[in-house]
PDB file of C-alpha atoms and ligand atoms in Angstrom:
ATOM      1  CA  MET A 218     116.988  40.577 -14.009  1.00 92.00           C
ATOM      2  CA  SER A 219     116.205  39.502 -17.404  1.00 96.00           C
ATOM      3  CA  VAL A 220     116.150  41.479 -20.940  1.00 97.00           C
ATOM      4  CA  ARG A 221     113.665  39.956 -23.441  1.00 97.00           C
ATOM      5  CA  PRO A 222     112.012  41.027 -26.616  1.00 97.00           C
ATOM      6  CA  ILE A 223     108.717  42.853 -26.247  1.00 98.00           C
ATOM      7  CA  THR A 224     105.521  41.181 -27.221  1.00 98.00           C
ATOM      8  CA  PRO A 225     101.789  42.249 -27.820  1.00 98.00           C
ATOM      9  CA  ALA A 226     100.919  40.716 -24.447  1.00 98.00           C
ATOM     10  CA  ASP A 227     103.176  43.206 -22.611  1.00 98.00           C
ATOM     11  CA  HIS A 228     101.266  46.230 -23.892  1.00 98.00           C
ATOM     12  CA  PRO A 229      99.201  46.885 -20.673  1.00 98.00           C
ATOM     13  CA  ALA A 230     102.132  46.810 -18.367  1.00 98.00           C
ATOM     14  CA  LEU A 231     104.367  48.736 -20.820  1.00 98.00           C
ATOM     15  CA  LEU A 232     101.416  51.482 -20.967  1.00 98.00           C
ATOM     16  CA  ALA A 233     101.418  51.693 -17.333  1.00 98.00           C
ATOM     17  CA  LEU A 234     105.128  52.113 -16.986  1.00 98.00           C
ATOM     18  CA  TRP A 235     104.925  54.796 -19.566  1.00 98.00           C
ATOM     19  CA  ARG A 236     102.014  56.526 -18.060  1.00 97.00           C
ATOM     20  CA  ARG A 237     103.810  56.665 -14.739  1.00 96.00           C
ATOM     21  CA  THR A 238     107.322  57.901 -16.380  1.00 95.00           C
ATOM     22  CA  PRO A 239     107.447  61.686 -16.375  1.00 91.00           C
ATOM     23  CA  GLY A 240     109.311  62.751 -19.681  1.00 88.00           C
ATOM     24  CA  LEU A 241     107.516  60.023 -21.771  1.00 92.00           C
ATOM     25  CA  GLN A 242     104.556  61.294 -24.252  1.00 89.00           C
ATOM     26  CA  LEU A 243     102.121  59.028 -25.114  1.00 95.00           C
ATOM     27  CA  ARG A 244     100.740  59.175 -28.656  1.00 94.00           C
ATOM     28  CA  ALA A 245      97.976  57.493 -30.880  1.00 95.00           C
ATOM     29  CA  GLU A 246     100.591  55.173 -32.026  1.00 96.00           C
ATOM     30  CA  ASP A 247     100.995  53.763 -28.454  1.00 98.00           C
ATOM     31  CA  ASP A 248      97.574  52.197 -28.744  1.00 98.00           C
ATOM     32  CA  PHE A 249      97.459  48.415 -28.841  1.00 98.00           C
ATOM     33  CA  GLU A 250      96.620  47.987 -32.645  1.00 98.00           C
ATOM     34  CA  PRO A 251      99.616  50.297 -34.028  1.00 98.00           C
ATOM     35  CA  PHE A 252     101.782  48.961 -31.006  1.00 98.00           C
ATOM     36  CA  CYS A 253     101.533  45.469 -32.533  1.00 98.00           C
ATOM     37  CA  ILE A 254     102.009  46.676 -36.182  1.00 98.00           C
ATOM     38  CA  TYR A 255     105.276  48.383 -35.104  1.00 98.00           C
ATOM     39  CA  LEU A 256     106.381  45.289 -33.399  1.00 98.00           C
ATOM     40  CA  ALA A 257     105.627  43.145 -36.238  1.00 98.00           C
ATOM     41  CA  ARG A 258     107.519  45.391 -38.571  1.00 97.00           C
ATOM     42  CA  ASN A 259     110.621  45.269 -36.398  1.00 97.00           C
ATOM     43  CA  PRO A 260     110.804  41.673 -35.162  1.00 97.00           C
ATOM     44  CA  GLY A 261     112.517  41.030 -32.027  1.00 97.00           C
ATOM     45  CA  LEU A 262     114.000  44.434 -31.720  1.00 98.00           C
ATOM     46  CA  SER A 263     112.214  46.190 -29.073  1.00 98.00           C
ATOM     47  CA  GLN A 264     113.388  44.788 -25.542  1.00 98.00           C
ATOM     48  CA  LEU A 265     112.195  45.151 -21.908  1.00 98.00           C
ATOM     49  CA  VAL A 266     113.586  44.427 -18.728  1.00 98.00           C
ATOM     50  CA  GLU A 267     111.835  42.110 -16.211  1.00 98.00           C
ATOM     51  CA  LEU A 268     112.691  42.212 -12.474  1.00 97.00           C
ATOM     52  CA  ASP A 269     110.957  39.686 -10.245  1.00 95.00           C
ATOM     53  CA  GLY A 270     108.336  39.193 -12.827  1.00 95.00           C
ATOM     54  CA  ARG A 271     107.572  42.877 -13.301  1.00 97.00           C
ATOM     55  CA  ILE A 272     108.375  44.879 -16.438  1.00 98.00           C
ATOM     56  CA  VAL A 273     110.517  47.834 -15.091  1.00 98.00           C
ATOM     57  CA  ALA A 274     112.411  49.205 -18.394  1.00 98.00           C
ATOM     58  CA  SER A 275     111.544  49.312 -21.936  1.00 98.00           C
ATOM     59  CA  LEU A 276     112.991  50.429 -25.349  1.00 98.00           C
ATOM     60  CA  LEU A 277     111.233  50.506 -28.522  1.00 98.00           C
ATOM     61  CA  VAL A 278     113.426  49.864 -31.675  1.00 98.00           C
ATOM     62  CA  GLY A 279     112.628  50.227 -35.233  1.00 98.00           C
ATOM     63  CA  HIS A 280     114.721  50.766 -38.562  1.00 98.00           C
ATOM     64  CA  ASP A 281     114.141  51.730 -42.141  1.00 97.00           C
ATOM     65  CA  GLY A 282     116.798  49.561 -43.516  1.00 96.00           C
ATOM     66  CA  ARG A 283     119.386  52.356 -43.309  1.00 97.00           C
ATOM     67  CA  ARG A 284     118.960  53.887 -39.551  1.00 98.00           C
ATOM     68  CA  GLY A 285     117.725  52.740 -36.386  1.00 98.00           C
ATOM     69  CA  TYR A 286     115.451  54.727 -34.331  1.00 98.00           C
ATOM     70  CA  LEU A 287     114.989  54.352 -30.606  1.00 98.00           C
ATOM     71  CA  GLN A 288     111.788  55.299 -28.682  1.00 98.00           C
ATOM     72  CA  HIS A 289     110.214  55.032 -25.157  1.00 98.00           C
ATOM     73  CA  LEU A 290     113.517  54.444 -23.358  1.00 98.00           C
ATOM     74  CA  ALA A 291     112.091  54.295 -19.825  1.00 98.00           C
ATOM     75  CA  VAL A 292     113.357  52.891 -16.581  1.00 98.00           C
ATOM     76  CA  ASP A 293     110.685  52.663 -13.556  1.00 98.00           C
ATOM     77  CA  GLU A 294     112.116  55.295 -10.916  1.00 96.00           C
ATOM     78  CA  PRO A 295     113.159  52.954  -8.136  1.00 96.00           C
ATOM     79  CA  CYS A 296     115.095  50.932 -10.382  1.00 97.00           C
ATOM     80  CA  ARG A 297     117.079  53.562 -12.119  1.00 97.00           C
ATOM     81  CA  GLY A 298     120.909  53.489 -11.852  1.00 97.00           C
ATOM     82  CA  ARG A 299     121.198  50.014 -11.916  1.00 97.00           C
ATOM     83  CA  GLY A 300     122.306  49.731 -15.837  1.00 97.00           C
ATOM     84  CA  PHE A 301     118.901  48.769 -17.049  1.00 98.00           C
ATOM     85  CA  ALA A 302     118.946  51.638 -19.738  1.00 98.00           C
ATOM     86  CA  ARG A 303     122.511  50.661 -20.632  1.00 97.00           C
ATOM     87  CA  ALA A 304     121.579  47.059 -21.162  1.00 97.00           C
ATOM     88  CA  LEU A 305     118.678  47.832 -23.293  1.00 98.00           C
ATOM     89  CA  LEU A 306     120.627  50.130 -25.519  1.00 97.00           C
ATOM     90  CA  GLY A 307     123.458  47.402 -25.616  1.00 97.00           C
ATOM     91  CA  GLU A 308     120.943  44.776 -26.678  1.00 96.00           C
ATOM     92  CA  ALA A 309     119.073  47.087 -29.357  1.00 97.00           C
ATOM     93  CA  LEU A 310     122.272  48.054 -31.036  1.00 97.00           C
ATOM     94  CA  ALA A 311     123.540  44.467 -31.238  1.00 97.00           C
ATOM     95  CA  ARG A 312     120.346  43.484 -32.896  1.00 97.00           C
ATOM     96  CA  LEU A 313     120.329  46.375 -35.225  1.00 98.00           C
ATOM     97  CA  ALA A 314     124.143  45.611 -36.311  1.00 98.00           C
ATOM     98  CA  GLN A 315     123.048  42.062 -37.092  1.00 97.00           C
ATOM     99  CA  LEU A 316     120.583  43.383 -39.665  1.00 97.00           C
ATOM    100  CA  GLY A 317     123.331  45.731 -41.069  1.00 97.00           C
ATOM    101  CA  VAL A 318     121.979  49.010 -39.278  1.00 98.00           C
ATOM    102  CA  ASP A 319     125.268  50.436 -37.717  1.00 97.00           C
ATOM    103  CA  LYS A 320     123.802  54.028 -37.032  1.00 98.00           C
ATOM    104  CA  SER A 321     120.947  55.002 -34.891  1.00 98.00           C
ATOM    105  CA  HIS A 322     118.985  58.066 -33.818  1.00 98.00           C
ATOM    106  CA  VAL A 323     117.055  59.088 -30.820  1.00 98.00           C
ATOM    107  CA  PHE A 324     114.881  62.412 -30.697  1.00 96.00           C
ATOM    108  CA  VAL A 325     115.208  64.038 -27.288  1.00 95.00           C
ATOM    109  CA  LEU A 326     112.768  67.016 -26.406  1.00 91.00           C
ATOM    110  CA  ARG A 327     114.809  70.337 -25.574  1.00 90.00           C
ATOM    111  CA  ASP A 328     112.681  70.733 -22.340  1.00 90.00           C
ATOM    112  CA  ALA A 329     113.737  67.289 -21.102  1.00 90.00           C
ATOM    113  CA  PRO A 330     116.879  68.091 -19.130  1.00 91.00           C
ATOM    114  CA  GLN A 331     117.279  64.803 -17.503  1.00 90.00           C
ATOM    115  CA  ALA A 332     116.909  62.826 -20.892  1.00 94.00           C
ATOM    116  CA  GLN A 333     119.500  65.081 -22.285  1.00 95.00           C
ATOM    117  CA  ALA A 334     121.661  64.677 -19.256  1.00 96.00           C
ATOM    118  CA  PHE A 335     121.461  60.857 -19.865  1.00 96.00           C
ATOM    119  CA  TRP A 336     122.240  61.010 -23.530  1.00 97.00           C
ATOM    120  CA  GLU A 337     125.112  63.462 -23.113  1.00 97.00           C
ATOM    121  CA  ALA A 338     126.679  60.886 -20.532  1.00 96.00           C
ATOM    122  CA  GLN A 339     126.723  58.170 -23.092  1.00 96.00           C
ATOM    123  CA  ALA A 340     130.105  57.827 -24.712  1.00 95.00           C
ATOM    124  CA  ASP A 341     129.087  56.406 -27.909  1.00 94.00           C
ATOM    125  CA  TRP A 342     126.301  59.038 -28.777  1.00 97.00           C
ATOM    126  CA  GLU A 343     126.847  62.387 -30.245  1.00 97.00           C
ATOM    127  CA  GLY A 344     124.452  65.186 -29.679  1.00 96.00           C
ATOM    128  CA  ARG A 345     123.911  67.032 -33.172  1.00 96.00           C
ATOM    129  CA  SER A 346     123.616  70.729 -33.559  1.00 94.00           C
ATOM    130  CA  ASP A 347     123.841  70.484 -37.349  1.00 97.00           C
ATOM    131  CA  ILE A 348     120.405  68.938 -37.683  1.00 96.00           C
ATOM    132  CA  ARG A 349     116.844  70.401 -37.057  1.00 96.00           C
ATOM    133  CA  VAL A 350     114.113  67.880 -37.521  1.00 96.00           C
ATOM    134  CA  TYR A 351     110.805  68.839 -39.198  1.00 96.00           C
ATOM    135  CA  SER A 352     107.766  66.837 -38.728  1.00 95.00           C
ATOM    136  CA  THR A 353     104.415  66.494 -40.253  1.00 95.00           C
ATOM    137  CA  ARG A 354     101.324  64.359 -39.427  1.00 91.00           C
ATOM    138  CA  ARG A 355      98.576  63.423 -41.977  1.00 88.00           C
ATOM    139  CA  GLY A 356      95.553  65.788 -41.491  1.00 84.00           C
ATOM    140  CA  SER A 357      97.624  68.521 -39.855  1.00 75.00           C
ATOM    141  CA  GLU A 358      97.817  70.724 -42.957  1.00 65.00           C
TER     142      GLU A 358
HETATM  143  C1  COA B 488     116.990  58.004 -18.990  1.00 88.54           C
HETATM  144  C2  COA B 488     116.766  56.880 -18.268  1.00 88.54           C
HETATM  145  C3  COA B 488     116.190  55.727 -19.108  1.00 88.54           C
HETATM  146  C4  COA B 488     117.983  56.124 -17.415  1.00 88.54           C
HETATM  147  O1  COA B 488     117.909  54.884 -16.928  1.00 88.54           O
HETATM  148  P1  COA B 488     118.751  54.213 -16.012  1.00 88.54           P
HETATM  149  O2  COA B 488     118.507  52.860 -15.750  1.00 88.54           O
HETATM  150  O3  COA B 488     119.033  55.182 -14.572  1.00 88.54           O
HETATM  151  O4  COA B 488     120.221  54.219 -16.778  1.00 88.54           O
HETATM  152  P2  COA B 488     121.499  53.424 -16.336  1.00 88.54           P
HETATM  153  O5  COA B 488     121.544  52.837 -14.858  1.00 88.54           O
HETATM  154  O6  COA B 488     121.465  52.307 -17.704  1.00 88.54           O
HETATM  155  O7  COA B 488     122.854  54.441 -16.896  1.00 88.54           O
HETATM  156  C5  COA B 488     123.486  54.242 -17.605  1.00 88.54           C
HETATM  157  C6  COA B 488     124.594  55.156 -17.645  1.00 88.54           C
HETATM  158  O8  COA B 488     123.975  56.553 -17.905  1.00 88.54           O
HETATM  159  C7  COA B 488     124.161  57.356 -16.775  1.00 88.54           C
HETATM  160  N1  COA B 488     122.921  58.183 -16.492  1.00 88.54           N
HETATM  161  C8  COA B 488     121.917  57.519 -16.003  1.00 88.54           C
HETATM  162  N2  COA B 488     121.019  58.618 -15.926  1.00 88.54           N
HETATM  163  C9  COA B 488     121.564  59.590 -16.173  1.00 88.54           C
HETATM  164  C10 COA B 488     121.325  61.088 -16.064  1.00 88.54           C
HETATM  165  N3  COA B 488     119.964  61.382 -15.678  1.00 88.54           N
HETATM  166  N4  COA B 488     122.125  62.069 -16.166  1.00 88.54           N
HETATM  167  C11 COA B 488     123.438  61.636 -16.519  1.00 88.54           C
HETATM  168  N5  COA B 488     123.843  60.490 -16.706  1.00 88.54           N
HETATM  169  C12 COA B 488     122.849  59.515 -16.578  1.00 88.54           C
HETATM  170  C13 COA B 488     124.729  56.440 -15.669  1.00 88.54           C
HETATM  171  O9  COA B 488     125.314  57.027 -14.735  1.00 88.54           O
HETATM  172  C14 COA B 488     125.317  55.537 -16.220  1.00 88.54           C
HETATM  173  O10 COA B 488     126.684  55.559 -16.683  1.00 88.54           O
HETATM  174  P3  COA B 488     127.846  54.642 -16.017  1.00 88.54           P
HETATM  175  O11 COA B 488     127.603  53.286 -16.530  1.00 88.54           O
HETATM  176  O12 COA B 488     129.062  55.350 -16.715  1.00 88.54           O
HETATM  177  O13 COA B 488     127.479  54.800 -14.390  1.00 88.54           O
HETATM  178  C15 COA B 488     115.937  57.180 -16.794  1.00 88.54           C
HETATM  179  O14 COA B 488     116.289  58.132 -16.161  1.00 88.54           O
HETATM  180  C16 COA B 488     114.318  57.167 -17.481  1.00 88.54           C
HETATM  181  O15 COA B 488     113.370  56.405 -17.538  1.00 88.54           O
HETATM  182  N6  COA B 488     114.042  58.573 -17.415  1.00 88.54           N
HETATM  183  C17 COA B 488     112.672  59.185 -17.665  1.00 88.54           C
HETATM  184  C18 COA B 488     112.303  58.716 -19.128  1.00 88.54           C
HETATM  185  C19 COA B 488     113.148  59.406 -20.187  1.00 88.54           C
HETATM  186  O16 COA B 488     113.685  60.561 -19.747  1.00 88.54           O
HETATM  187  N7  COA B 488     113.827  58.426 -21.087  1.00 88.54           N
HETATM  188  C20 COA B 488     114.548  59.086 -22.123  1.00 88.54           C
HETATM  189  C21 COA B 488     113.808  59.386 -23.463  1.00 88.54           C
HETATM  190  S1  COA B 488     114.720  60.132 -24.737  1.00 88.54           S
END
């Protein structure tokens, strides 16, 4: 098992992983071009796990200089429960800390009980009840 930074060449395999992972929602931002722009904006932060040459887990990691933002944490179903998500989180937070970013957020859908159970089980993470997220998208008004 190896953890390494995601590169543009990983896009097809990652798309396949995300598509077969219930609970992950693909957006226009997951197309190749925006994916590459995201990686270039956040060099070396997003990580994947390879097992026997196959990509089996991913985590997209970005930051705005103050806070880190994690997305697309996914572990292929047959490979769950082996610490891969924990390894990806550890790597991401260590790399963010090297950049001076000590606090990070992840947005979890209310109707994703399995994802919520995972985050509830992470001792260093606190579910927030004091915040509501408001979102907009250009062209939606
Ligand atoms: C959530 C997910 C990434 C966890 O992957 P994983 O490789 O099984 O996680 P790990 O093996 O690294 O587990 C790390 C810790 O979390 C716990 N954990 C893992 N999944 C859990 C779950 N569904 N409920 C409660 N605890 C969980 C493990 O027991 C482990 O704790 P331990 O070290 O004390 O034993 C995986 O189930 C997944 O891809 N789910 C679908 C996509 C998704 O929902 N992603 C999250 C989007 S926000």
